[in-house]
Coordinates of C-alpha atoms and ligand atoms in Angstrom, one line a residue:
M10 CA 37.6 34.8 -12.4
A11 CA 40.1 36.6 -10.0
M12 CA 38.5 39.5 -8.2
S13 CA 40.3 43.0 -8.5
S14 CA 42.2 44.2 -5.2
A15 CA 40.1 47.2 -5.3
F16 CA 37.0 45.1 -5.2
Q17 CA 38.3 42.9 -2.4
S18 CA 39.2 46.2 -0.3
R19 CA 35.7 47.6 -1.0
H20 CA 34.1 44.5 0.2
K21 CA 36.5 43.7 2.9
L22 CA 36.8 40.1 1.6
I23 CA 39.6 38.8 4.2
A24 CA 39.6 34.8 3.4
P25 CA 37.1 33.4 1.0
M26 CA 34.2 31.5 2.4
D27 CA 33.9 27.7 1.8
L28 CA 30.4 28.3 0.6
N29 CA 29.9 24.5 -0.8
S30 CA 29.9 23.5 2.8
K31 CA 27.2 25.7 3.6
L32 CA 25.1 24.1 1.0
A33 CA 22.0 21.9 1.8
S34 CA 23.4 18.1 1.9
H35 CA 21.1 16.7 -0.2
L36 CA 21.2 19.2 -2.9
Q37 CA 25.2 17.9 -3.5
T38 CA 23.6 14.4 -4.6
I39 CA 21.6 16.4 -7.5
P40 CA 23.8 16.4 -10.5
R41 CA 23.5 19.1 -13.0
S42 CA 20.9 18.9 -15.7
G43 CA 22.5 16.7 -18.7
I44 CA 20.5 18.8 -21.0
R45 CA 21.9 22.2 -19.5
D46 CA 25.6 21.0 -19.9
F47 CA 24.9 19.7 -23.6
F48 CA 23.5 22.9 -24.6
E49 CA 26.1 25.4 -23.0
L50 CA 28.1 23.9 -25.8
V51 CA 25.6 25.2 -28.4
I52 CA 24.6 28.3 -27.0
G53 CA 25.8 31.2 -29.2
R54 CA 26.8 29.3 -32.1
D55 CA 24.1 30.0 -35.3
D56 CA 25.7 27.4 -37.2
V57 CA 24.0 24.6 -35.4
I58 CA 20.4 23.3 -36.0
S59 CA 19.0 22.2 -32.6
L60 CA 16.9 19.3 -32.1
G61 CA 17.3 19.9 -28.4
V62 CA 15.1 22.3 -26.7
G63 CA 11.6 21.0 -26.0
E64 CA 9.6 24.0 -26.7
P65 CA 7.3 24.9 -29.6
D66 CA 9.0 26.5 -32.6
F67 CA 5.7 28.2 -32.8
V68 CA 4.9 31.7 -31.6
T69 CA 1.9 31.8 -29.0
P70 CA -1.5 31.9 -31.1
W71 CA -2.4 35.7 -31.5
P72 CA -5.7 35.8 -29.8
I73 CA -3.8 34.3 -26.6
R74 CA -1.1 37.1 -27.0
E75 CA -3.8 39.8 -27.4
A76 CA -5.8 38.9 -24.5
A77 CA -2.7 39.1 -22.5
M78 CA -2.5 42.9 -24.0
R79 CA -6.1 43.5 -23.4
S80 CA -5.5 42.6 -19.6
L81 CA -3.0 44.7 -19.2
D82 CA -4.6 47.7 -21.2
R83 CA -7.4 47.0 -18.5
G84 CA -4.7 47.8 -15.9
E85 CA -5.0 44.1 -14.6
T86 CA -1.7 44.2 -12.8
S87 CA -2.7 43.0 -9.3
Y88 CA -2.6 39.7 -7.3
T89 CA -5.0 37.2 -7.7
S90 CA -6.5 34.9 -5.3
N91 CA -3.8 32.3 -4.3
L92 CA -5.8 29.6 -5.9
G93 CA -5.6 31.6 -9.2
L94 CA -8.6 33.7 -10.9
L95 CA -12.2 32.0 -10.4
S96 CA -13.3 32.5 -14.0
L97 CA -9.8 30.6 -15.2
R98 CA -10.4 27.5 -12.5
E99 CA -14.0 27.2 -13.8
K100 CA -13.1 27.2 -17.1
I101 CA -10.1 24.6 -16.6
S102 CA -12.9 22.5 -14.8
E103 CA -15.2 22.5 -17.6
Y104 CA -12.1 22.1 -20.2
V105 CA -10.9 19.1 -17.7
E106 CA -14.3 17.4 -17.6
T107 CA -14.8 17.5 -21.4
F108 CA -11.1 16.3 -22.5
F109 CA -10.2 14.3 -19.4
H110 CA -13.9 13.3 -18.6
V111 CA -13.0 13.9 -14.9
P112 CA -15.2 16.5 -12.9
Y113 CA -13.3 18.8 -10.7
R114 CA -14.7 21.8 -8.6
G115 CA -13.3 25.1 -10.1
S116 CA -13.8 26.5 -6.6
D117 CA -11.6 24.1 -4.4
E118 CA -10.4 21.5 -6.7
V119 CA -8.1 23.5 -9.0
L120 CA -4.8 25.4 -8.3
I121 CA -3.3 27.4 -10.9
T122 CA 0.6 27.4 -10.7
V123 CA 3.6 28.6 -12.5
G124 CA 4.0 25.9 -15.2
V125 CA 3.3 22.3 -14.4
S126 CA 7.1 22.5 -12.8
E127 CA 5.6 24.5 -9.8
A128 CA 3.0 22.3 -9.4
L129 CA 5.0 19.0 -9.5
D130 CA 7.0 20.4 -6.8
L131 CA 3.9 21.4 -4.8
A132 CA 2.3 18.0 -5.3
L133 CA 6.0 16.3 -4.0
R134 CA 6.5 18.7 -1.3
A135 CA 2.9 18.3 0.1
L136 CA 2.9 14.5 0.3
V137 CA 6.4 13.3 0.7
N138 CA 7.9 12.5 4.4
P139 CA 11.7 12.0 4.6
G140 CA 12.4 8.4 3.3
D141 CA 9.2 7.9 1.4
E142 CA 9.6 6.1 -2.0
V143 CA 8.2 7.9 -5.2
V144 CA 8.4 5.7 -8.2
Y145 CA 8.4 6.9 -11.9
H146 CA 9.3 5.6 -15.2
E147 CA 12.3 6.4 -17.1
P148 CA 13.7 7.5 -19.5
C149 CA 11.9 10.6 -17.9
Y150 CA 11.8 14.2 -17.8
V151 CA 14.8 15.5 -16.2
S152 CA 13.4 17.3 -13.1
Y153 CA 11.4 14.1 -11.7
S154 CA 14.5 12.6 -9.9
P155 CA 15.9 15.9 -8.5
S156 CA 12.2 17.1 -7.5
I157 CA 11.7 14.1 -5.7
V158 CA 15.1 14.3 -3.6
M159 CA 14.6 18.1 -3.0
S160 CA 11.3 17.0 -1.4
H161 CA 13.4 14.5 0.5
G162 CA 11.9 11.5 -0.6
V163 CA 13.8 8.4 -2.4
A164 CA 13.4 8.3 -6.2
V165 CA 12.8 4.7 -7.4
A166 CA 13.1 4.5 -11.3
V167 CA 11.3 1.7 -13.3
A168 CA 12.9 1.3 -16.8
T169 CA 10.8 1.1 -19.8
K170 CA 11.7 -0.4 -22.7
K171 CA 11.5 0.0 -26.4
E172 CA 9.9 -3.3 -27.2
D173 CA 7.1 -1.9 -25.1
G174 CA 7.0 1.3 -26.6
F175 CA 8.4 2.8 -23.5
S176 CA 5.1 2.2 -21.6
L177 CA 5.1 1.4 -18.0
K178 CA 4.0 -2.1 -17.4
P179 CA 2.3 -3.1 -14.4
E180 CA 4.7 -6.2 -13.8
A181 CA 7.4 -3.6 -13.8
L182 CA 5.8 -1.5 -11.4
A183 CA 4.7 -4.3 -9.2
A184 CA 8.4 -5.3 -8.9
V185 CA 9.4 -2.1 -7.1
I186 CA 6.7 -1.5 -4.6
T187 CA 7.8 -1.9 -1.0
S188 CA 5.9 -0.9 2.0
R189 CA 7.8 2.6 1.8
T190 CA 6.0 3.3 -1.8
K191 CA 3.9 6.5 -1.4
I192 CA 3.8 7.9 -5.0
V193 CA 3.7 6.7 -8.4
M194 CA 4.5 9.5 -11.0
L195 CA 3.4 9.0 -14.5
N196 CA 4.0 11.1 -17.6
F197 CA 2.1 10.1 -20.8
P198 CA 2.6 11.1 -23.4
T199 CA 6.3 11.1 -22.5
N200 CA 9.2 13.3 -22.5
P201 CA 11.7 12.3 -23.8
T202 CA 10.0 8.9 -25.7
G203 CA 6.7 10.4 -26.9
A204 CA 5.3 7.0 -25.4
V205 CA 1.4 6.8 -24.7
A206 CA 0.2 4.0 -22.1
S207 CA -2.4 1.9 -23.2
R208 CA -5.9 1.4 -21.4
E209 CA -4.9 -2.1 -20.3
D210 CA -1.4 -0.7 -18.9
L211 CA -3.2 2.3 -17.0
E212 CA -5.7 -0.3 -15.6
G213 CA -3.1 -2.4 -14.4
I214 CA -1.5 0.5 -13.1
A215 CA -4.6 1.7 -11.3
K216 CA -5.2 -1.6 -9.9
L217 CA -1.7 -1.9 -8.1
C218 CA -2.3 1.8 -7.1
I219 CA -5.5 1.0 -5.2
E220 CA -4.3 -2.2 -3.6
H221 CA -1.1 -0.6 -2.4
D222 CA -3.0 2.6 -1.4
L223 CA -0.6 4.8 -3.3
I224 CA -1.2 8.1 -4.7
V225 CA -0.4 9.2 -8.4
I226 CA 1.2 12.4 -9.7
S227 CA 0.1 12.3 -13.1
D228 CA 1.9 14.6 -15.5
E229 CA -0.4 15.1 -18.7
I230 CA 1.3 18.3 -20.2
Y231 CA 1.5 16.7 -23.4
S232 CA -2.1 15.1 -23.8
E233 CA -3.2 17.3 -26.7
L234 CA -0.4 16.5 -28.6
R235 CA -1.5 12.8 -29.3
Y236 CA -1.3 11.6 -33.4
D237 CA -2.6 8.2 -33.7
E238 CA -5.6 7.7 -31.0
E239 CA -8.7 9.6 -30.9
E240 CA -8.7 10.3 -27.2
H241 CA -6.4 11.0 -24.3
L242 CA -7.2 8.5 -21.4
S243 CA -6.0 10.1 -18.2
I244 CA -5.7 7.5 -15.1
A245 CA -7.8 10.0 -13.2
A246 CA -10.8 9.0 -15.2
L247 CA -10.3 5.1 -14.1
P248 CA -12.7 3.9 -11.4
G249 CA -11.4 4.4 -8.1
M250 CA -8.5 6.7 -9.3
R251 CA -9.9 10.3 -9.1
E252 CA -9.7 10.4 -5.3
R253 CA -6.1 9.3 -5.3
T254 CA -4.7 11.2 -8.0
I255 CA -3.0 14.6 -8.6
L256 CA -3.7 15.6 -12.5
L257 CA -1.1 18.3 -13.7
H258 CA -1.6 19.9 -17.0
G259 CA -0.5 23.2 -18.5
F260 CA -0.3 25.6 -21.5
S261 CA 3.2 25.3 -22.6
K262 CA 2.9 22.7 -24.9
A263 CA -0.3 22.5 -27.0
F264 CA -0.6 26.3 -26.7
A265 CA 2.8 27.1 -27.4
M266 CA 2.7 29.2 -24.2
T267 CA 6.3 28.2 -22.5
G268 CA 7.2 31.9 -21.6
F269 CA 3.7 32.7 -19.8
R270 CA 4.7 30.2 -17.0
L271 CA 1.2 28.9 -16.4
G272 CA -0.1 25.4 -15.4
Y273 CA -2.7 23.6 -12.7
A274 CA -3.1 21.1 -10.5
C275 CA -6.5 19.1 -10.1
A276 CA -7.4 17.2 -7.1
P277 CA -9.4 16.7 -4.3
T278 CA -9.5 19.4 -2.1
V279 CA -7.4 18.2 1.1
L280 CA -4.5 17.8 -1.7
I281 CA -5.2 21.0 -3.3
E282 CA -5.3 22.6 -0.1
A283 CA -2.0 21.4 1.3
M284 CA -0.4 22.3 -2.1
M285 CA -2.0 25.6 -2.0
K286 CA -0.1 26.4 1.7
I287 CA 3.3 25.9 0.0
H288 CA 2.2 27.9 -3.1
Q289 CA 0.8 30.9 -1.0
Y290 CA 4.0 31.2 1.1
G291 CA 6.3 30.6 -1.6
I292 CA 4.8 32.0 -4.8
L293 CA 1.5 33.8 -3.5
C294 CA -0.4 33.5 -7.3
A295 CA 0.5 32.9 -10.8
P296 CA 0.9 36.2 -12.8
I297 CA -2.3 37.8 -13.6
T298 CA -1.5 38.7 -17.3
S299 CA -0.6 34.6 -17.9
Q300 CA -4.0 33.8 -16.3
A301 CA -5.7 36.2 -18.7
A302 CA -4.2 34.6 -21.6
A303 CA -4.6 31.0 -20.4
L304 CA -8.8 32.0 -20.3
E305 CA -8.5 32.8 -23.9
A306 CA -6.4 29.7 -24.9
L307 CA -9.1 27.4 -23.1
T308 CA -12.0 29.8 -24.8
G309 CA -10.4 29.2 -28.5
G310 CA -9.5 25.3 -27.4
E311 CA -8.6 23.1 -30.2
D312 CA -8.7 25.8 -32.9
L313 CA -5.7 27.6 -31.4
Y314 CA -3.4 24.6 -31.6
L315 CA -4.7 22.2 -34.3
S316 CA -2.5 23.6 -37.1
M317 CA 0.5 23.1 -34.9
K318 CA -0.5 19.6 -34.0
E319 CA -1.0 18.9 -37.7
S320 CA 2.6 20.3 -38.3
Y321 CA 4.2 18.0 -35.3
H322 CA 2.3 14.9 -36.8
Q323 CA 3.9 15.4 -40.4
R324 CA 7.2 16.2 -38.7
R325 CA 6.8 13.0 -36.7
D326 CA 6.1 10.6 -39.5
F327 CA 9.1 12.2 -41.6
L328 CA 11.6 11.9 -38.8
V329 CA 10.5 8.1 -37.8
G330 CA 10.6 7.3 -41.6
R331 CA 14.0 8.8 -42.1
F332 CA 15.6 7.2 -39.3
N333 CA 14.3 4.0 -40.0
E334 CA 15.3 4.0 -43.7
M335 CA 18.8 4.7 -42.7
G336 CA 18.8 1.8 -40.5
I337 CA 18.5 3.3 -37.2
D338 CA 15.7 1.7 -35.0
C339 CA 13.2 4.4 -34.3
H340 CA 10.0 3.5 -32.4
C341 CA 7.1 5.4 -33.7
P342 CA 6.0 7.7 -30.8
G343 CA 2.2 8.4 -30.1
G344 CA 2.7 11.8 -28.7
A345 CA 4.5 15.0 -27.4
F346 CA 7.1 15.9 -30.0
Y347 CA 10.1 13.9 -29.6
V348 CA 11.2 10.7 -31.1
F349 CA 13.9 8.5 -29.4
P350 CA 16.0 6.5 -32.1
D351 CA 18.3 3.7 -30.6
I352 CA 21.7 4.5 -31.7
S353 CA 23.3 1.7 -29.7
K354 CA 24.4 -0.3 -32.6
F355 CA 27.2 2.3 -33.4
G356 CA 29.2 1.3 -30.0
L357 CA 29.3 4.8 -29.0
S358 CA 27.9 6.2 -25.6
S359 CA 25.0 8.5 -26.5
K360 CA 27.2 11.3 -25.1
D361 CA 29.9 10.7 -27.5
F362 CA 27.3 9.8 -30.5
A363 CA 25.9 13.3 -29.7
M364 CA 29.2 15.2 -29.3
G365 CA 30.3 13.8 -32.6
L366 CA 27.3 14.7 -34.3
L367 CA 27.4 18.4 -32.9
E368 CA 31.1 18.6 -34.2
S369 CA 31.2 17.1 -37.5
E370 CA 27.7 18.0 -38.7
Q371 CA 26.7 20.9 -36.4
V372 CA 23.3 19.1 -35.2
A373 CA 22.6 19.1 -31.8
A374 CA 20.4 16.5 -30.3
V375 CA 20.4 15.3 -26.4
P376 CA 21.9 12.0 -25.3
G377 CA 19.7 9.8 -24.1
D378 CA 21.4 9.1 -20.7
A379 CA 20.4 13.0 -19.7
F380 CA 16.9 11.2 -18.9
G381 CA 18.1 8.6 -17.0
E382 CA 20.3 5.6 -17.0
S383 CA 17.9 3.5 -19.0
G384 CA 18.1 6.4 -21.8
E385 CA 21.5 5.3 -22.7
G386 CA 22.0 3.9 -26.2
F387 CA 19.3 6.7 -27.4
L388 CA 19.3 9.9 -28.7
R389 CA 16.3 12.4 -28.1
C390 CA 15.5 14.6 -31.1
C391 CA 12.9 17.0 -30.5
Y392 CA 10.8 18.1 -33.8
A393 CA 9.4 21.5 -32.5
T394 CA 11.5 22.7 -35.4
G395 CA 10.6 23.8 -38.9
M396 CA 10.8 21.1 -41.3
D397 CA 13.4 22.8 -43.7
D398 CA 15.9 22.5 -40.7
L399 CA 14.5 18.9 -40.1
K400 CA 15.2 17.6 -43.6
S401 CA 18.9 19.1 -43.4
A402 CA 19.6 17.4 -40.0
M403 CA 18.6 14.1 -41.2
D404 CA 20.9 14.4 -44.1
S405 CA 23.5 15.6 -41.7
I406 CA 22.8 12.4 -39.2
E407 CA 22.9 10.0 -42.4
R408 CA 26.3 11.4 -43.5
Y409 CA 27.6 11.4 -39.9
I410 CA 26.6 7.7 -39.5
G411 CA 28.1 7.0 -42.8
T412 CA 31.7 7.8 -40.8
L413 CA 31.1 5.8 -38.0
Ligands
PLP508 N1 6.6 18.0 -17.4 C1 7.3 17.2 -18.7 C2 7.0 16.3 -18.8 C3 7.9 18.7 -19.4 O1 8.4 18.0 -20.4 C4 7.7 19.8 -19.0 C5 8.8 20.6 -19.9 O2 9.5 20.3 -21.0 C6 7.4 20.0 -18.0 C7 6.6 19.6 -17.5 C8 7.6 21.7 -17.6 O3 6.3 22.1 -18.0 P1 6.0 23.9 -17.6 O4 6.5 24.9 -18.9 O5 4.6 23.8 -17.6 O6 6.6 24.2 -16.4

């Protein structure tokens, strides 16, 4: 927008600065998020059904909100310890031992962060030296590659395949390990594919990490949202892995607490201490109100999210069924709240397919290439959306593909 001359004279702007040239050079290699680009087209349009944003459509359960309000009512408005409230860290330690079967001391092996997002950034910045290679499986959460680059690492993607249920196969991982590889990042269940890894795959990955002395950053933010198997298996629970794994988890997804911005990292003390250094100077501590809410979430546990999980399960079955009925191959994801149908047979790029769907039927879904090159030919549909909207969206998609 052109600046008014009154503004210019008030601020004595003589010649505009080239601010781009001032930016850190590694930032220039990072593209804008494909999700953001796409959703800027949708903002402000209330005629659109969105299967786009990876956020629960439920409000945070009442007891959790009430705990936040009670904390404020008690006047708890201060900083906490840099690591987070000890009471919450101890609760997390109990929860993680019960749920993931891995023991961590609340005193010095748990760090409370501003979402898993911050924990991920801290883990990378604590470990990566310039030029270290960080391997991750793709299609993946949009922040992985940029976070690696922002910590001056080299991002190495391993493509996963629909035929393997988008799990990371140990052979594929072995093929990219070099003498510069330092970290393997895992995310099961996966955003955007909903993939879960089998015990066999995790054991194969663990074996390689031990053989090559690698650290694992395991983002298990969707671990409660699994629909087919009884128990979630964390790689940290496998023999020899606790000592080399940073386990990341948080409250955004199962407990529908995205706005509270709360997550945590569990790891051996040396790693937590290193992450804490960055956290204490950059963030200080996670917000105390959110920590009080999180304490209530873990106290209520499964009872607080079970009904949401049942809805997601029904919606997953509905979407996978409808896609396959209309002749679009859609693997049945074991977890999270996304389906990732294969739309390659229509001969359009995933961006063109998604744009066409938006323009002709007012349904927004994210083009698969937003999650890395190997996502091309797919579409991410998030089913954290009410059933009525999902039904209309599927009717619309059926009409749309009829025109292709
Ligand atoms: N990790 C994955 C795989 C995600 O899908 C997301 C959010 O969508 C995050 C991390 C960020 O979570 P948080 O809200 O805890 O920062």
